[in-house]
XYZ file of C-alpha atoms in Angstrom:
626
model
C -10.081 -64.766 -37.712
C -10.341 -60.738 -38.193
C -9.414 -58.927 -35.151
C -9.888 -55.146 -35.128
C -6.922 -53.267 -34.498
C -7.275 -52.695 -30.846
C -7.887 -56.599 -30.320
C -4.689 -57.190 -32.596
C -2.789 -54.998 -30.628
C -3.790 -56.451 -27.328
C -2.534 -59.714 -28.821
C 1.011 -58.626 -29.033
C 1.318 -56.545 -25.813
C 2.435 -58.500 -22.762
C -0.699 -59.199 -20.118
C -1.353 -56.114 -17.790
C 0.048 -53.797 -20.445
C -1.906 -50.398 -20.714
C -2.150 -49.050 -24.122
C -1.023 -45.870 -25.280
C -3.978 -44.669 -26.112
C -6.159 -43.153 -23.600
C -9.846 -44.537 -22.840
C -8.705 -47.952 -23.268
C -11.531 -49.896 -21.095
C -14.071 -47.742 -22.660
C -12.594 -48.840 -26.152
C -12.441 -52.226 -25.557
C -16.089 -52.832 -24.323
C -16.905 -51.968 -27.776
C -15.242 -55.111 -29.074
C -16.123 -58.775 -29.272
C -12.229 -60.178 -29.497
C -11.363 -58.963 -26.122
C -12.369 -59.690 -22.275
C -11.920 -57.911 -19.291
C -14.136 -59.973 -16.012
C -11.926 -62.865 -16.355
C -8.398 -60.939 -14.463
C -10.088 -57.360 -14.076
C -7.725 -56.376 -17.107
C -8.182 -55.997 -20.573
C -7.002 -58.815 -22.563
C -7.582 -60.840 -25.714
C -10.260 -63.497 -25.056
C -7.798 -66.235 -26.453
C -5.517 -65.349 -23.754
C -7.632 -65.878 -20.957
C -8.236 -69.160 -19.184
C -11.940 -68.864 -18.548
C -14.416 -70.526 -20.722
C -16.442 -67.048 -21.888
C -18.875 -65.916 -23.720
C -19.265 -62.143 -24.859
C -22.143 -60.053 -26.078
C -21.544 -56.458 -27.381
C -23.627 -53.673 -27.723
C -23.892 -54.624 -31.512
C -24.626 -58.147 -30.526
C -27.532 -56.911 -27.971
C -29.053 -54.454 -30.870
C -28.624 -57.610 -33.515
C -30.750 -60.036 -31.520
C -33.218 -57.711 -29.779
C -33.376 -59.630 -26.634
C -36.048 -58.483 -24.382
C -34.073 -58.497 -20.978
C -30.493 -59.530 -19.541
C -32.061 -63.249 -18.758
C -33.198 -63.600 -22.293
C -29.262 -62.701 -23.237
C -28.089 -65.337 -21.103
C -30.368 -68.400 -22.427
C -27.711 -68.335 -25.314
C -24.629 -68.801 -23.434
C -23.797 -72.966 -23.318
C -24.037 -73.941 -20.172
C -25.887 -71.281 -18.417
C -29.744 -72.291 -17.836
C -32.428 -69.999 -16.825
C -35.745 -70.450 -15.025
C -38.155 -67.661 -13.509
C -41.576 -67.959 -11.703
C -44.479 -66.039 -10.747
C -43.954 -63.066 -12.801
C -41.563 -61.005 -14.673
C -40.243 -59.212 -11.915
C -39.950 -62.436 -9.642
C -36.169 -63.651 -9.039
C -35.162 -66.087 -11.857
C -32.950 -69.198 -11.089
C -29.556 -68.579 -12.986
C -27.681 -71.961 -13.309
C -24.261 -71.919 -14.671
C -22.755 -75.260 -14.930
C -25.223 -76.941 -12.828
C -25.085 -74.542 -9.879
C -27.375 -72.357 -8.069
C -28.020 -68.890 -8.523
C -26.337 -67.978 -5.083
C -23.066 -69.768 -6.436
C -22.339 -67.623 -9.157
C -21.508 -64.234 -8.751
C -23.156 -60.832 -10.705
C -21.558 -57.830 -11.125
C -21.922 -54.469 -12.589
C -19.274 -52.311 -13.864
C -16.935 -54.505 -11.485
C -19.598 -54.047 -8.243
C -21.270 -57.125 -6.599
C -24.958 -56.371 -6.952
C -26.002 -59.753 -5.278
C -28.545 -59.356 -1.982
C -26.680 -60.674 0.779
C -29.802 -61.845 2.552
C -30.920 -64.397 -0.063
C -27.845 -64.207 -2.414
C -29.706 -63.674 -5.197
C -28.879 -60.972 -7.588
C -32.231 -59.728 -8.944
C -30.880 -59.533 -12.419
C -34.128 -59.490 -13.667
C -34.698 -55.967 -13.109
C -31.417 -54.419 -15.052
C -32.862 -52.694 -18.176
C -31.192 -53.953 -21.341
C -31.350 -50.633 -22.834
C -28.762 -49.280 -20.250
C -26.431 -52.117 -20.807
C -23.373 -51.585 -23.150
C -21.473 -55.532 -22.781
C -22.259 -58.662 -21.022
C -19.549 -60.987 -20.394
C -20.261 -64.541 -19.075
C -17.397 -66.843 -17.281
C -17.835 -70.268 -17.071
C -16.327 -71.994 -14.029
C -14.728 -70.749 -10.880
C -13.185 -67.266 -10.459
C -12.432 -67.213 -6.511
C -8.907 -66.456 -7.003
C -10.023 -62.906 -8.644
C -13.365 -62.439 -7.225
C -13.538 -64.583 -3.584
C -16.773 -65.726 -2.379
C -19.773 -66.725 -4.978
C -17.666 -67.274 -8.016
C -18.041 -70.878 -7.808
C -20.334 -71.479 -11.238
C -19.023 -68.610 -13.139
C -19.387 -64.786 -13.016
C -21.795 -62.816 -14.953
C -20.633 -58.889 -15.554
C -22.788 -56.137 -17.062
C -21.070 -52.826 -18.190
C -23.460 -50.336 -18.443
C -23.602 -47.791 -21.891
C -20.496 -45.749 -22.743
C -19.619 -42.880 -24.860
C -17.946 -43.816 -28.291
C -16.762 -40.987 -30.310
C -16.319 -37.155 -29.707
C -19.138 -34.780 -30.258
C -22.860 -35.721 -29.125
C -24.721 -38.811 -30.170
C -28.404 -38.653 -28.940
C -30.670 -41.943 -29.094
C -33.858 -42.160 -28.886
C -36.069 -45.769 -28.863
C -39.483 -46.557 -28.508
C -41.340 -50.194 -28.746
C -44.794 -51.500 -28.480
C -45.732 -55.111 -28.250
C -48.090 -58.243 -27.031
C -49.611 -57.758 -23.517
C -49.575 -53.981 -23.937
C -45.993 -53.906 -23.318
C -44.217 -50.567 -23.881
C -40.398 -49.740 -24.106
C -39.151 -46.142 -23.950
C -35.628 -45.065 -23.826
C -33.524 -41.647 -24.514
C -29.959 -41.612 -24.176
C -26.869 -38.995 -25.331
C -23.129 -39.961 -25.065
C -19.893 -38.128 -26.351
C -17.348 -36.306 -25.397
C -13.556 -34.623 -26.542
C -10.294 -35.956 -26.275
C -10.351 -35.912 -22.738
C -13.590 -36.458 -21.635
C -16.112 -38.984 -22.502
C -20.024 -39.782 -20.904
C -23.042 -41.436 -21.674
C -26.160 -40.732 -19.662
C -29.622 -42.643 -20.376
C -32.928 -43.108 -18.949
C -35.709 -45.905 -19.891
C -39.126 -46.824 -18.774
C -40.551 -50.229 -19.456
C -44.150 -51.392 -18.554
C -45.833 -54.543 -19.757
C -49.519 -55.760 -18.130
C -48.276 -59.006 -18.056
C -49.650 -62.346 -17.859
C -51.662 -64.607 -15.488
C -48.570 -66.956 -14.158
C -50.553 -69.409 -12.288
C -53.516 -71.861 -13.708
C -55.197 -73.720 -10.962
C -55.137 -70.917 -7.715
C -56.781 -68.737 -5.366
C -59.238 -66.445 -7.209
C -56.779 -63.566 -6.261
C -54.163 -64.771 -8.673
C -56.549 -64.680 -11.249
C -55.397 -61.211 -12.515
C -52.239 -60.535 -14.833
C -49.095 -59.454 -13.155
C -48.424 -55.714 -14.160
C -44.568 -54.803 -14.057
C -42.994 -51.401 -14.366
C -39.352 -50.434 -14.324
C -37.605 -47.194 -14.767
C -34.094 -46.946 -15.207
C -31.097 -44.274 -15.411
C -27.418 -45.027 -16.536
C -24.392 -42.414 -16.259
C -20.573 -43.168 -17.107
C -18.071 -40.409 -17.248
C -14.518 -40.729 -17.708
C -11.650 -38.089 -17.602
C -7.780 -38.619 -18.824
C -5.907 -36.099 -16.721
C -2.912 -36.900 -18.103
C -1.622 -39.839 -20.770
C -1.273 -41.985 -17.942
C -4.178 -41.269 -15.738
C -7.418 -41.767 -15.967
C -10.780 -41.213 -13.488
C -13.952 -41.973 -14.020
C -17.454 -42.923 -12.548
C -20.257 -45.235 -13.354
C -24.035 -45.165 -11.798
C -26.807 -47.837 -12.999
C -30.138 -47.620 -11.127
C -33.306 -49.385 -11.476
C -36.266 -49.277 -9.552
C -40.136 -49.668 -10.165
C -42.953 -51.913 -9.251
C -43.842 -55.789 -9.874
C -46.729 -57.491 -9.353
C -46.420 -61.709 -8.729
C -48.741 -64.481 -7.974
C -48.683 -66.314 -4.613
C -50.633 -69.588 -5.002
C -49.269 -70.369 -1.461
C -51.410 -67.996 0.133
C -50.756 -66.038 3.548
C -50.660 -68.039 6.877
C -53.069 -66.732 9.278
C -51.444 -67.045 12.817
C -55.119 -67.180 14.513
C -56.965 -69.460 12.628
C -54.123 -71.198 11.182
C -55.197 -71.043 7.562
C -53.690 -70.141 4.236
C -55.715 -67.062 2.703
C -55.696 -65.132 -0.356
C -53.004 -62.712 -1.289
C -52.624 -60.166 -3.856
C -48.533 -59.546 -3.403
C -46.407 -56.776 -5.200
C -43.235 -55.473 -4.511
C -41.503 -51.881 -5.070
C -37.868 -52.801 -5.868
C -34.327 -50.594 -6.214
C -31.448 -52.478 -7.570
C -28.448 -49.419 -8.150
C -24.580 -49.641 -8.191
C -22.172 -46.935 -8.358
C -18.607 -47.112 -8.908
C -15.710 -44.557 -9.170
C -12.237 -45.438 -9.996
C -8.410 -44.086 -10.802
C -6.640 -45.887 -13.491
C -2.774 -45.124 -13.759
C -0.163 -46.411 -15.537
C 3.019 -45.710 -13.468
C 5.682 -46.902 -15.808
C 6.117 -49.614 -18.571
C 6.310 -52.588 -15.682
C 3.609 -51.151 -13.607
C 0.074 -50.476 -14.034
C -2.577 -49.899 -11.111
C -6.318 -49.368 -10.520
C -8.166 -48.493 -7.556
C -12.040 -49.010 -7.214
C -14.469 -47.598 -5.018
C -18.080 -48.979 -4.828
C -21.959 -48.754 -3.409
C -24.368 -51.003 -4.380
C -28.005 -51.307 -3.208
C -30.650 -54.214 -3.325
C -33.766 -53.035 -1.788
C -37.340 -54.628 -1.913
C -40.599 -53.648 -0.039
C -43.407 -56.306 -0.478
C -46.993 -55.392 0.448
C -50.496 -57.394 0.095
C -53.613 -55.861 -1.654
C -55.711 -57.600 0.236
C -54.387 -57.234 3.901
C -51.480 -54.812 5.638
C -48.851 -57.271 5.576
C -45.897 -55.952 4.380
C -42.194 -56.687 4.442
C -38.758 -54.950 3.869
C -35.593 -56.501 2.942
C -32.980 -53.743 2.430
C -29.264 -54.801 1.715
C -26.257 -52.292 1.284
C -22.639 -52.812 0.251
C -19.644 -50.529 0.383
C -16.707 -51.904 -1.319
C -13.069 -51.255 -2.207
C -10.561 -53.045 -4.818
C -6.926 -52.298 -5.485
C -5.287 -54.290 -8.143
C -1.626 -53.959 -9.834
C -0.612 -55.387 -12.560
C 3.164 -56.099 -13.340
C 4.414 -57.038 -16.704
C 8.033 -58.302 -15.505
C 9.488 -58.857 -18.837
C 8.100 -60.627 -22.243
C 7.056 -64.179 -20.466
C 6.093 -62.692 -17.130
C 3.728 -61.016 -15.805
C 2.025 -60.745 -12.175
C -1.330 -59.451 -10.690
C -1.375 -58.383 -7.038
C -4.403 -56.974 -5.681
C -6.570 -56.562 -2.353
C -10.365 -56.204 -1.779
C -12.654 -55.188 0.935
C -16.421 -54.913 1.307
C -19.071 -54.488 4.041
C -22.206 -55.949 3.940
C -25.538 -54.205 5.650
C -29.252 -55.462 6.209
C -32.107 -53.040 7.060
C -34.907 -55.427 7.339
C -38.486 -55.421 8.856
C -37.389 -58.570 9.929
C -34.790 -58.698 13.110
C -31.322 -60.262 12.728
C -29.056 -61.316 15.059
C -26.193 -59.789 13.077
C -26.908 -56.936 10.451
C -23.503 -56.372 9.350
C -20.222 -57.808 8.414
C -16.946 -57.421 6.529
C -14.757 -59.264 4.231
C -11.017 -58.657 3.335
C -9.004 -60.243 0.939
C -5.643 -60.246 -0.969
C -4.536 -62.150 -4.075
C -1.743 -62.695 -6.551
C -1.489 -64.575 -9.886
C 1.255 -64.938 -12.193
C 1.421 -65.779 -16.045
C 4.186 -67.279 -17.649
C 4.181 -67.797 -21.544
C 6.940 -69.469 -23.214
C 7.297 -70.475 -27.118
C 5.682 -73.996 -26.757
C 3.574 -73.347 -23.514
C 1.594 -71.132 -20.722
C 0.855 -71.319 -17.280
C -1.268 -69.699 -14.780
C -1.161 -69.857 -11.155
C -3.242 -67.966 -8.535
C -3.714 -67.662 -4.783
C -6.163 -65.864 -2.685
C -6.915 -65.669 0.902
C -10.334 -64.166 2.410
C -10.945 -63.090 5.801
C -14.485 -62.742 6.671
C -16.065 -61.598 10.161
C -18.325 -64.570 10.283
C -16.394 -67.431 9.271
C -13.151 -66.782 9.486
C -10.140 -67.413 6.816
C -10.713 -69.145 3.348
C -7.903 -70.041 0.940
C -8.516 -70.452 -2.808
C -5.929 -71.982 -5.612
C -6.214 -72.033 -9.124
C -3.966 -73.481 -12.149
C -4.006 -73.487 -15.776
C -1.400 -74.853 -18.301
C -1.791 -74.154 -21.626
C -0.382 -76.061 -24.757
C -0.780 -74.517 -27.888
C -1.058 -77.599 -30.882
C -0.369 -75.214 -33.601
C -1.369 -71.753 -34.505
C -5.097 -72.436 -34.609
C -5.510 -74.620 -31.965
C -4.836 -74.666 -28.069
C -5.694 -76.972 -25.469
C -6.113 -75.841 -21.833
C -5.971 -77.928 -18.607
C -7.539 -76.042 -15.572
C -7.785 -76.781 -12.134
C -9.632 -74.158 -9.750
C -11.377 -73.641 -6.062
C -13.914 -71.976 -5.224
C -16.395 -71.030 -2.379
C -19.449 -69.470 -0.956
C -20.075 -67.901 1.971
C -23.320 -68.454 4.207
C -25.948 -65.245 3.279
C -27.133 -63.629 6.537
C -30.777 -65.916 5.736
C -28.746 -68.390 6.432
C -26.614 -67.042 9.390
C -29.168 -65.075 11.608
C -32.961 -65.247 9.991
C -34.640 -65.698 13.246
C -35.690 -69.180 13.854
C -34.320 -70.815 11.322
C -30.740 -70.251 10.671
C -27.136 -71.590 11.991
C -24.668 -69.209 13.087
C -21.859 -72.054 12.587
C -22.212 -72.580 8.947
C -19.112 -72.772 7.161
C -18.857 -71.979 3.569
C -19.560 -74.094 0.639
C -16.636 -75.176 -1.242
C -15.907 -76.633 -4.618
C -12.971 -78.222 -6.826
C -13.441 -78.198 -10.556
C -11.305 -79.728 -12.876
C -11.638 -78.439 -16.945
C -10.003 -79.584 -20.355
C -10.581 -76.931 -23.069
C -10.050 -77.129 -26.920
C -10.057 -73.772 -28.798
C -9.817 -74.163 -32.558
C -9.557 -71.473 -35.463
C -11.268 -73.632 -38.046
C -11.235 -71.153 -40.966
C -10.949 -67.077 -40.577
C -14.599 -67.348 -40.410
C -15.258 -69.814 -37.943
C -14.140 -70.875 -34.927
C -14.862 -73.695 -32.109
C -14.515 -73.831 -28.535
C -15.238 -76.585 -26.216
C -14.861 -77.847 -22.574
C -15.100 -81.063 -20.710
C -15.460 -80.569 -16.574
C -16.421 -81.603 -13.371
C -17.202 -80.061 -10.321
C -17.395 -81.333 -6.966
C -19.319 -79.317 -4.206
C -18.524 -80.078 -0.595
C -20.413 -78.796 2.464
C -23.431 -77.602 0.422
C -25.938 -75.657 2.538
C -29.305 -77.422 2.799
C -32.784 -76.471 4.965
C -34.135 -79.286 7.246
C -36.221 -79.451 10.267
C -33.293 -78.120 12.295
C -32.684 -75.112 9.930
C -29.788 -74.999 7.515
C -26.832 -77.285 7.595
C -23.645 -78.020 6.007
C -24.486 -81.897 4.562
C -24.967 -81.757 1.224
C -22.242 -82.886 -1.835
C -22.686 -82.797 -5.256
C -21.215 -83.832 -8.404
C -21.494 -82.171 -11.598
C -20.099 -83.545 -14.981
C -20.470 -81.494 -18.170
C -19.613 -80.955 -21.808
C -20.303 -77.776 -23.560
C -19.636 -76.398 -27.001
C -19.729 -73.107 -28.752
C -19.259 -72.639 -32.715
C -19.528 -69.263 -34.709
C -18.931 -69.674 -38.325
C -20.038 -67.587 -41.388
C -21.580 -69.540 -44.135
C -23.405 -68.051 -47.700
C -23.614 -64.703 -45.505
C -25.470 -66.052 -42.693
C -23.943 -65.329 -39.198
C -24.142 -68.457 -36.895
C -23.973 -68.782 -33.506
C -24.784 -72.600 -31.794
C -24.216 -73.204 -28.268
C -24.573 -76.849 -26.768
C -24.508 -78.150 -23.550
C -24.491 -81.617 -21.464
C -24.324 -81.960 -18.138
C -24.884 -84.569 -15.218
C -25.588 -82.816 -11.932
C -26.419 -85.335 -9.322
C -26.432 -85.098 -5.138
C -23.614 -87.701 -4.458
C -25.767 -88.874 -1.277
C -28.875 -89.813 -3.121
C -27.805 -90.139 -6.760
C -30.530 -87.471 -7.525
C -30.612 -85.243 -10.415
C -30.282 -81.854 -8.739
C -33.726 -79.832 -9.103
C -34.477 -77.547 -12.207
C -31.149 -78.208 -14.184
C -32.007 -79.631 -17.768
C -29.328 -82.190 -18.849
C -29.072 -81.034 -22.405
C -29.645 -77.277 -23.984
C -29.132 -76.154 -27.462
C -29.228 -72.434 -28.690
C -28.704 -71.534 -32.368
C -29.030 -68.157 -33.710
C -28.836 -67.150 -37.267
C -28.437 -63.641 -38.690
C -27.866 -62.015 -42.337
C -27.721 -58.388 -43.031
C -28.929 -57.507 -46.902
C -27.735 -53.965 -47.304
C -30.729 -52.472 -45.255
C -32.211 -55.317 -44.140
C -31.511 -57.590 -41.363
C -33.043 -60.766 -40.451
C -32.466 -63.195 -37.951
C -33.984 -66.231 -35.948
C -33.425 -68.299 -32.736
C -34.058 -71.724 -31.845
C -33.498 -72.215 -27.989
C -34.353 -76.329 -26.857
C -34.146 -77.660 -23.496
C -34.597 -81.054 -22.209
C -36.858 -82.392 -19.356
C -36.102 -82.022 -16.013
C -36.838 -82.353 -12.159
C -38.705 -79.924 -10.268
C -37.719 -81.163 -6.915
C -34.613 -82.871 -5.103
C -36.300 -86.044 -4.924
C -36.731 -86.081 -8.935
C -40.493 -87.225 -8.084
C -41.867 -83.948 -9.898
C -41.107 -83.890 -13.690
C -40.931 -80.826 -15.978
C -41.205 -81.283 -19.772
C -38.703 -80.565 -22.228
C -39.640 -77.581 -24.964
C -38.212 -75.825 -27.848
C -39.118 -72.326 -28.777
C -38.621 -70.639 -32.181
C -38.090 -66.671 -32.322
C -37.736 -64.510 -35.742
C -36.592 -60.943 -35.965
C -35.921 -57.984 -38.813
C -34.527 -54.860 -39.009
C -35.167 -52.302 -41.537
C -32.308 -49.196 -41.906
C -34.892 -46.560 -43.456
C -31.681 -44.068 -43.505
C -28.905 -43.505 -41.332
C -30.981 -41.852 -38.362
C -33.702 -44.352 -38.301
C -34.225 -48.246 -38.022
C -37.614 -50.234 -37.697
C -37.262 -53.693 -35.546
C -39.864 -56.152 -35.262
C -39.513 -59.714 -33.450
C -41.945 -62.460 -32.759
C -40.781 -64.846 -29.780
C -42.304 -68.146 -29.249
C -43.420 -68.041 -32.926
C -45.146 -71.554 -32.425
C -46.940 -70.515 -28.977
C -45.357 -73.295 -27.358
C -47.017 -73.844 -23.694
C -44.003 -74.856 -21.474
C -43.055 -73.996 -17.574
C -39.953 -73.773 -15.987
C -40.966 -74.330 -12.294
C -43.895 -76.107 -10.370
C -46.212 -74.939 -7.525
C -48.606 -76.664 -5.310
C -51.937 -75.988 -4.908
C -53.992 -77.683 -2.765
C -52.874 -81.672 -3.140
C -51.369 -80.779 -6.581
C -48.578 -79.392 -8.309
C -49.184 -76.993 -11.176
C -46.648 -75.176 -13.815
C -46.061 -71.831 -13.719
C -47.337 -70.689 -17.479
C -44.511 -69.115 -19.674
C -45.361 -66.348 -22.080
C -47.015 -67.726 -25.346
C -46.313 -65.995 -28.555
C -45.333 -62.433 -28.477
C -44.295 -59.773 -30.596
C -42.578 -56.177 -30.088
C -42.243 -53.390 -32.943
C -39.632 -50.874 -32.243
C -38.028 -47.633 -33.546
C -34.848 -46.138 -32.857
C -33.774 -42.634 -33.697
C -29.910 -41.876 -33.756
C -29.963 -38.304 -35.339
C -26.866 -37.011 -36.597
C -25.518 -33.525 -35.035
């Protein structure tokens, strides 16, 4: 495997040691061979104990995904389901866990909605993204609550080189879809910046088949996004910076369930839409105190706001959540074999809603420590975290990894990790349908990984794992209760290789997610998934294809409502007219496959939400040289 100079340097440094160069993290974000999210520090991907997938900006430009969720479908062990429209909440299932059991970060800040537990990941504009890292498996020792299934971290665009580098992108496609973005990055030896803005619009499609006449319209979507990153080296050893991402717009969606009229006790037609805002602001100080000690202090604020309206009535609802956070992490290189991570977290959630909650704020504080030992013939990693929450009290999380290098090209890793998820405000305080005595959901995971460098251009990573969930929260006639348990067994593999000039990325996952009490398969989890990307560059011409296959699943917990499997084929191409102008064309769902990822009830029958058929997109990107 060929490594860039920075990545090669990282593999030779003790864990946690800062590079002599400034803008270490900004440079690392451009590289496929390093990882940041696993331990909140820059490290070589192969040194991390976490099963992981990384998409750089180069990958995003090559794959031409329409959204972040489109990108995540390529990750082995990750499934995405969405209902009701482009702006509707997606189900993100990492290793068979549900959306609220996986943590989503933007530039290190939690963006999850503290009322529902969802992240509104669908609203993050892909044009404002520099990098996406996906960790599969619990990382609660580092991040605390919600990181049972894994972690998705999105990094906003960064400046790369000194000087000014402007960029302009315009795209047009099916269903009156428009993509427009404008940005500029640059700086000098001390300061780097990036400023970008974008506007996405689409007329959408009609997501429902049988439903009220009011659902017969197309579901429009509009998203305005802006991002800003700024970093400045005060000295050779001290850097400060800030990152901002703001996404806001309007989303229409179908509601075949209608609205309930309290006077007539009937379900009436509705044409709902929501005005949304998902934003994240962070600032940091990064300092190398000496050759042993590196420290990073981060401050963050995120907002997840949504106002829902009905065109056919005066009904409206507001669910706004806010989070302030502080993280302090210290990376200590004790000697050539031993390193230590010591840190603390604090965050506070607040709710402002049209629905009154018994409690509308709570805090969480935590301390964590992780030790890594690296010998010639093996290495170990052992971590402990203690969370103290205003509502549910204390929670301990442990993790440990033993790594055995079989030879220079093959490693075997054995990992045990614990995780938990704190109940949301809806779980605890929603009027007449909550339980303030809920305990956190808990998990224990066991994993065996094999990583093999098959050749210079071929790498295989495989994982065999088991996750046990206890005190899972389910909703019954008496509200939410800690009564469910689940067992998830799984296998996943990723193969990356180059053959006859073609770059291929293959991801395969097989899971068996079951409710331990009933023996039923967990809802909306397909047992088998496959993703294959093939790409080749012919001088100025780039060609690529994607194949995604998903097996059948069930829409309900009782396994009475089946969802059929499906396979999708996509093609893409790019043509560099010159060094400044590139043309792009892609066709998704080339075979116009009809399929559904979720069902809905209308009358006494079940119907599938429509997914988009064959769709094309043509774009022009201009990066003038100044």
